[in-house]
XYZ file of C-alpha atoms in Angstrom:
462
model
C -270.048 -44.685 -92.479
C -266.933 -42.550 -92.869
C -264.563 -42.769 -89.910
C -263.248 -39.696 -88.144
C -259.852 -40.066 -89.773
C -261.090 -40.522 -93.351
C -261.508 -36.774 -94.034
C -258.075 -36.184 -92.499
C -256.507 -38.740 -94.839
C -258.215 -37.128 -97.817
C -257.037 -33.709 -96.689
C -253.496 -35.029 -96.297
C -253.568 -36.361 -99.856
C -254.860 -33.007 -101.127
C -252.110 -31.138 -99.271
C -249.453 -33.473 -100.635
C -250.730 -33.014 -104.188
C -250.687 -29.250 -103.751
C -247.210 -29.245 -102.223
C -245.813 -31.344 -105.057
C -247.110 -28.869 -107.641
C -246.917 -25.476 -105.915
C -243.564 -24.415 -107.355
C -244.709 -25.205 -110.910
C -248.026 -23.349 -110.602
C -248.401 -19.601 -111.248
C -247.662 -17.601 -108.100
C -250.484 -15.161 -108.867
C -254.193 -15.972 -109.351
C -255.975 -14.982 -112.587
C -257.487 -11.507 -112.655
C -260.973 -12.696 -113.631
C -262.629 -14.067 -110.477
C -266.047 -14.553 -112.056
C -265.701 -18.379 -112.284
C -264.788 -18.496 -108.583
C -267.875 -16.546 -107.532
C -270.111 -18.567 -109.835
C -268.797 -21.806 -108.372
C -269.446 -20.660 -104.816
C -273.057 -19.881 -105.710
C -273.597 -23.626 -106.240
C -272.953 -24.222 -102.525
C -276.456 -23.563 -101.207
C -275.940 -25.745 -98.087
C -279.348 -27.320 -98.722
C -277.958 -30.814 -99.139
C -274.854 -32.684 -97.947
C -271.776 -33.111 -100.112
C -269.520 -36.131 -99.787
C -266.270 -35.383 -97.975
C -264.134 -36.632 -100.866
C -265.843 -34.342 -103.380
C -265.874 -31.410 -101.004
C -262.183 -31.663 -100.100
C -261.222 -32.016 -103.764
C -263.313 -28.969 -104.686
C -261.877 -26.805 -101.908
C -258.304 -27.854 -102.709
C -258.782 -27.030 -106.400
C -260.310 -23.673 -105.549
C -257.431 -22.727 -103.245
C -254.942 -23.874 -105.867
C -256.473 -21.854 -108.675
C -257.420 -18.633 -106.891
C -254.692 -17.517 -104.494
C -251.284 -15.927 -104.241
C -249.195 -18.961 -103.359
C -247.086 -17.823 -100.447
C -245.521 -21.282 -100.198
C -244.063 -20.964 -103.719
C -240.286 -20.472 -103.857
C -240.828 -17.452 -106.122
C -242.953 -15.578 -103.584
C -240.877 -12.606 -102.423
C -243.679 -10.833 -100.646
C -244.915 -9.983 -97.212
C -244.055 -12.109 -94.214
C -246.127 -15.115 -95.269
C -243.681 -18.007 -95.296
C -243.578 -21.524 -96.518
C -244.260 -23.769 -93.525
C -242.097 -26.526 -92.076
C -243.947 -29.873 -92.397
C -243.952 -30.762 -88.695
C -245.819 -27.543 -87.886
C -248.660 -28.563 -90.211
C -248.918 -31.886 -88.380
C -248.978 -29.969 -85.093
C -251.922 -27.851 -86.255
C -253.797 -31.013 -87.258
C -253.156 -32.541 -83.821
C -254.477 -29.403 -82.155
C -257.625 -29.472 -84.289
C -258.242 -33.134 -83.479
C -257.637 -32.921 -79.728
C -259.222 -29.446 -79.523
C -257.807 -28.539 -76.103
C -259.039 -25.523 -74.130
C -256.213 -23.487 -72.631
C -258.101 -20.716 -70.824
C -257.924 -22.543 -67.487
C -254.724 -24.332 -66.545
C -256.649 -27.157 -64.878
C -258.456 -28.001 -68.122
C -255.254 -28.977 -69.890
C -252.041 -28.891 -67.867
C -250.166 -30.637 -70.707
C -250.927 -28.007 -73.326
C -250.335 -25.155 -70.903
C -246.993 -26.547 -69.766
C -245.872 -27.050 -73.377
C -246.674 -23.412 -74.136
C -244.954 -22.159 -70.990
C -241.881 -24.225 -71.724
C -241.723 -22.820 -75.267
C -242.289 -19.233 -74.145
C -239.607 -19.624 -71.478
C -237.180 -20.602 -74.244
C -237.876 -17.373 -76.132
C -237.822 -15.271 -72.961
C -234.342 -16.602 -72.202
C -233.248 -16.143 -75.812
C -234.362 -12.501 -75.693
C -232.734 -11.828 -72.337
C -236.016 -11.582 -70.407
C -235.534 -14.734 -68.328
C -237.907 -14.672 -65.379
C -240.521 -12.742 -67.331
C -243.843 -13.982 -68.663
C -245.390 -14.531 -72.052
C -248.436 -15.575 -74.014
C -249.130 -16.910 -77.477
C -251.329 -14.604 -79.517
C -253.172 -14.646 -82.827
C -250.348 -12.591 -84.322
C -248.208 -9.500 -83.996
C -251.128 -7.093 -83.780
C -252.558 -8.810 -80.711
C -249.090 -9.038 -79.159
C -248.532 -5.325 -79.768
C -251.954 -4.541 -78.349
C -251.087 -6.569 -75.264
C -247.988 -4.434 -74.832
C -249.957 -1.185 -75.114
C -252.569 -2.377 -72.596
C -249.927 -3.487 -70.085
C -247.976 -0.257 -70.553
C -251.079 1.899 -70.049
C -252.045 -0.058 -66.939
C -248.518 0.139 -65.548
C -247.939 3.811 -66.333
C -251.377 5.172 -65.342
C -252.593 4.156 -61.891
C -256.340 4.351 -62.587
C -256.369 3.176 -66.204
C -257.785 -0.288 -65.405
C -260.916 1.074 -63.746
C -261.357 4.563 -65.165
C -259.793 4.252 -68.584
C -258.109 7.055 -70.468
C -257.287 10.173 -68.483
C -255.508 13.073 -70.125
C -253.751 12.529 -73.438
C -251.491 9.449 -73.329
C -249.083 9.296 -76.277
C -246.868 6.547 -77.657
C -244.009 6.853 -80.111
C -243.090 4.760 -83.140
C -240.789 5.386 -86.069
C -242.179 6.645 -89.354
C -241.406 3.164 -90.753
C -243.162 1.230 -87.967
C -246.076 -1.137 -88.470
C -249.456 0.564 -88.629
C -251.036 -1.902 -86.216
C -250.331 0.656 -83.488
C -252.764 3.115 -85.076
C -255.573 0.555 -84.910
C -254.497 -0.440 -81.404
C -254.656 3.144 -80.153
C -258.171 3.384 -81.569
C -259.230 0.098 -79.948
C -257.699 1.035 -76.579
C -259.627 4.300 -76.504
C -256.635 6.642 -76.491
C -257.305 7.712 -80.081
C -255.281 7.453 -83.251
C -253.662 10.824 -82.645
C -251.980 9.280 -79.611
C -249.582 7.515 -81.997
C -246.703 9.863 -82.769
C -244.560 8.999 -85.779
C -240.909 9.905 -85.243
C -238.645 10.865 -88.135
C -236.076 8.342 -89.320
C -232.535 8.890 -90.558
C -231.131 7.875 -93.950
C -230.866 4.257 -92.751
C -234.605 4.330 -91.920
C -233.852 3.988 -88.189
C -235.651 6.084 -85.590
C -233.864 9.389 -84.974
C -233.177 9.831 -81.256
C -232.936 13.639 -81.480
C -236.288 13.678 -83.298
C -237.777 11.411 -80.607
C -236.610 13.685 -77.799
C -237.859 16.784 -79.615
C -241.280 15.241 -80.316
C -241.714 14.185 -76.699
C -240.681 17.639 -75.452
C -243.233 19.295 -77.763
C -245.964 16.927 -76.635
C -245.283 17.556 -72.976
C -245.521 21.312 -73.591
C -248.953 20.698 -75.133
C -250.184 18.797 -72.082
C -249.808 15.287 -73.464
C -248.450 12.415 -71.366
C -245.881 10.213 -73.118
C -245.941 6.669 -71.759
C -244.373 4.316 -74.313
C -241.755 4.133 -77.065
C -241.758 1.329 -79.646
C -238.507 0.283 -81.279
C -238.930 -1.813 -84.408
C -236.543 -4.710 -85.005
C -237.060 -5.342 -88.696
C -239.504 -2.900 -90.271
C -242.095 -4.322 -92.646
C -241.044 -2.390 -95.714
C -237.258 -2.407 -95.420
C -236.072 -4.561 -92.518
C -234.627 -1.550 -90.687
C -233.679 -1.954 -87.024
C -234.137 0.989 -84.687
C -231.254 1.847 -82.286
C -232.576 -0.347 -79.487
C -229.869 0.243 -76.818
C -230.193 4.010 -77.101
C -233.988 3.964 -77.066
C -233.853 1.740 -73.984
C -231.545 4.170 -72.192
C -233.760 7.113 -73.086
C -236.850 5.290 -71.814
C -235.191 4.416 -68.507
C -234.138 8.018 -68.006
C -237.631 9.317 -68.756
C -239.783 6.627 -67.119
C -241.235 5.373 -70.382
C -242.266 1.826 -71.278
C -239.930 0.373 -73.922
C -241.527 -2.107 -76.309
C -239.698 -3.842 -79.163
C -241.806 -4.882 -82.135
C -239.682 -7.771 -83.414
C -242.602 -9.511 -85.068
C -240.422 -10.517 -88.004
C -236.842 -9.814 -86.939
C -237.150 -11.546 -83.568
C -236.470 -14.893 -85.224
C -232.883 -13.692 -85.741
C -232.331 -14.433 -82.044
C -231.816 -18.049 -83.134
C -228.789 -17.048 -85.213
C -225.640 -16.070 -83.272
C -224.506 -14.011 -86.263
C -227.774 -12.188 -86.947
C -228.755 -11.746 -83.297
C -225.909 -9.234 -82.945
C -228.124 -6.799 -84.826
C -230.740 -7.104 -82.061
C -228.455 -5.853 -79.297
C -230.552 -3.946 -76.774
C -233.645 -6.117 -77.111
C -232.815 -7.590 -73.693
C -233.481 -4.109 -72.209
C -237.101 -4.085 -73.373
C -240.070 -4.094 -71.046
C -241.961 -6.142 -73.632
C -241.361 -7.774 -77.016
C -243.477 -9.001 -79.919
C -242.344 -11.982 -82.010
C -244.387 -13.662 -84.746
C -243.567 -17.324 -85.227
C -245.752 -17.395 -88.355
C -243.298 -15.094 -90.081
C -239.603 -16.004 -90.110
C -240.051 -19.177 -88.024
C -242.127 -20.697 -90.829
C -245.127 -22.124 -88.972
C -248.784 -21.802 -90.065
C -250.904 -18.735 -89.293
C -251.380 -17.487 -86.677
C -248.716 -17.707 -84.021
C -247.655 -14.499 -82.326
C -245.887 -14.175 -79.002
C -246.075 -11.442 -76.382
C -243.099 -11.468 -74.034
C -242.887 -9.221 -70.970
C -240.216 -8.649 -68.348
C -242.808 -7.756 -65.678
C -245.189 -10.614 -64.712
C -246.997 -8.543 -62.079
C -247.759 -5.803 -64.600
C -249.290 -8.379 -66.946
C -251.428 -9.894 -64.194
C -252.629 -6.437 -63.151
C -253.563 -5.581 -66.727
C -255.490 -8.759 -67.534
C -256.571 -10.120 -64.148
C -260.274 -10.465 -63.409
C -262.516 -12.282 -60.918
C -265.228 -14.706 -62.035
C -267.440 -17.318 -60.396
C -267.961 -19.516 -63.470
C -264.327 -20.385 -64.217
C -262.640 -23.327 -62.446
C -260.963 -22.366 -59.198
C -257.396 -21.281 -59.995
C -254.525 -23.523 -58.959
C -251.140 -22.328 -57.760
C -250.260 -21.718 -61.400
C -252.012 -18.644 -62.896
C -254.625 -19.364 -65.556
C -253.862 -18.036 -69.058
C -257.136 -16.089 -69.254
C -255.826 -14.001 -66.350
C -252.649 -13.001 -68.158
C -253.664 -12.333 -71.775
C -256.320 -10.672 -73.931
C -257.834 -13.962 -75.041
C -260.178 -16.086 -72.981
C -261.006 -19.308 -74.815
C -258.236 -19.949 -77.273
C -256.440 -22.461 -79.442
C -253.326 -24.431 -78.529
C -251.187 -22.136 -80.678
C -247.867 -22.999 -79.103
C -247.747 -26.647 -80.176
C -246.638 -25.889 -83.746
C -243.813 -23.710 -82.429
C -242.803 -26.303 -79.835
C -242.783 -29.155 -82.365
C -240.957 -27.122 -85.016
C -238.229 -26.205 -82.520
C -237.965 -29.785 -81.328
C -237.899 -31.192 -84.866
C -235.463 -28.739 -86.454
C -233.450 -27.855 -83.365
C -231.761 -24.505 -82.878
C -229.106 -25.335 -85.461
C -231.725 -26.209 -88.057
C -233.529 -22.931 -87.536
C -230.243 -21.048 -87.569
C -229.371 -22.560 -90.946
C -232.791 -21.679 -92.403
C -232.713 -18.093 -91.229
C -229.127 -17.483 -92.293
C -229.819 -19.071 -95.688
C -232.720 -16.683 -96.310
C -230.567 -13.694 -95.378
C -227.803 -14.947 -97.665
C -230.249 -15.268 -100.562
C -231.474 -11.736 -99.928
C -227.930 -10.397 -99.984
C -227.286 -12.315 -103.203
C -230.384 -10.728 -104.706
C -229.165 -7.243 -103.770
C -225.753 -7.989 -105.307
C -227.223 -9.294 -108.555
C -229.718 -6.449 -108.881
C -226.953 -3.911 -108.376
C -224.911 -5.634 -111.081
C -227.887 -5.211 -113.426
C -228.150 -1.485 -112.801
C -230.742 -1.352 -110.022
C -230.394 1.148 -107.202
C -230.391 -0.668 -103.844
C -232.167 1.575 -101.363
C -231.737 -0.324 -98.074
C -229.044 -2.324 -96.337
C -230.943 -4.529 -93.891
C -228.920 -7.420 -92.422
C -232.080 -9.503 -92.614
C -233.861 -11.025 -95.623
C -235.392 -7.946 -97.248
C -234.117 -6.051 -100.293
C -235.628 -2.824 -101.616
C -234.568 -1.242 -104.876
C -235.422 0.938 -107.846
C -235.295 -0.706 -111.282
C -232.825 0.601 -113.881
C -235.680 1.809 -116.103
C -239.262 2.762 -115.377
C -240.932 3.181 -111.993
C -241.213 0.754 -109.111
C -244.963 0.475 -109.679
C -244.447 -0.403 -113.345
C -241.885 -3.028 -112.417
C -244.216 -4.659 -109.894
C -247.145 -4.606 -112.307
C -245.052 -6.206 -115.066
C -243.916 -9.003 -112.756
C -247.448 -9.626 -111.522
C -248.786 -9.844 -115.055
C -246.379 -12.697 -115.768
C -247.645 -14.525 -112.616
C -244.261 -16.260 -112.143
C -243.197 -14.306 -109.049
C -244.599 -11.960 -106.438
C -242.980 -8.756 -105.164
C -244.534 -5.590 -103.788
C -244.240 -1.841 -103.979
C -243.323 0.067 -100.831
C -242.938 3.749 -100.046
C -239.952 4.557 -97.866
C -238.905 7.703 -96.074
C -236.102 9.449 -98.020
C -236.481 7.042 -100.974
C -240.068 7.254 -102.163
C -241.544 4.352 -104.137
C -239.385 1.207 -104.335
C -239.727 -2.480 -105.182
C -239.648 -4.711 -102.124
C -238.492 -8.338 -102.283
C -238.345 -10.425 -99.128
C -237.020 -13.985 -99.019
C -239.809 -15.498 -96.945
C -239.339 -19.081 -98.143
C -236.616 -21.247 -96.612
C -236.570 -23.289 -99.867
C -235.745 -20.312 -102.090
C -232.380 -20.914 -103.764
C -229.978 -19.157 -106.118
C -232.079 -20.438 -109.015
C -235.130 -18.459 -107.869
C -232.960 -15.406 -107.198
C -231.670 -15.442 -110.774
C -235.192 -15.951 -112.093
C -236.379 -12.891 -110.176
C -233.479 -10.799 -111.489
C -234.566 -11.682 -115.020
C -238.133 -10.658 -114.176
C -236.900 -7.296 -112.883
C -234.372 -6.754 -115.691
C -235.585 -8.794 -118.706
C -232.404 -7.971 -120.587
C -230.244 -9.684 -117.959
C -227.856 -12.134 -119.630
C -226.652 -13.760 -116.416
C -227.058 -17.524 -116.689
C -229.050 -19.354 -114.042
C -227.357 -22.096 -111.970
C -229.060 -24.738 -114.116
C -227.976 -23.048 -117.328
C -224.415 -22.670 -116.072
C -224.241 -26.350 -115.154
C -225.454 -27.213 -118.635
C -222.631 -25.186 -120.157
C -219.904 -27.035 -118.255
């Protein structure tokens, strides 16, 4: 009989094989997915399959039919390569399978999460606040909207939407807020997109004008979201000024730092997040720039009582609460996974300096990419201090450039549409292993006529 650990050993071997080959494999899957669908039809679930065969089959399928976000040539959305210790942490969580809804069920896991969240609260300047691990940035942002609604509208918890609550995001903000407004019952029209300036940062005059117009129309503004690292271009809204405006107008100030929040670990890059400490709440996604497996969001809030009011509930079937509040009373989730362990172990294993070096390296590679692309005639359209570069190729359209790169399957970039710039190519250094060699390879994909020698070629010339 197979022991409990045998499948885990086989899975570990499959992961190691994949990791050893991922940078040599095509980044893109083939376009014809017919063989994949035909293979899945053979899994009728009518008879058992040996673990060894099953694990091998699944590993091969994932290798052959996926965009490999762990490849050093993946310059895509915020799907990073993962630090090894975080993978081990996820395996430990799966094996121990702790339940974190009630503190009394697993004080160890709950204390580890609270200790880790306290670290980020202090880092962000919200020491003394509260936090929760979430499935990702969308849930963290939804938590912020729910807490803000509950805090700003006295009867929201019991009676729901009254009047026309409105929240404000920049035109470059993440569209999760549109879905959140729908889910919260305030309607998608409650999300007001504010114009951005040439740097793609929220325009404060436009914000004030939009809010004034809405008030004249009988709407009730309750929340402003400042983005710290927009998805498409890495733009950072003017956080200190938004914070001041919100204080003056009794508005909840939320910072969506799902990606950019990791910069708090870098003394140099954290300067660009000045004003985040003035937020009422913050979103940070560890499964983005902190390079841990999906999903690991964090919701941080400066007001513990507001969070407890928003999510508190009375039940007879849950264990009697101890002096320490139960997590199900301070977050959207009830039963949930021990998400925080991979963040805790990654921080402990790499240390702050290790994370700082990773983050600063990725930003440096992004700046190198922008420099090299400009040298080859590309128009650089953004100047984010973080690890995102957007540009227009010297010939042809952005869409054509992206399609050509995807057809080669050696790298992955995306097309984005930016205010004031239109369609651009977006390249984000999401992988902490990406080096100058991959940067030069991408430049040659963008500008095939580039004659710049790669680091390996230059060393061969010496």
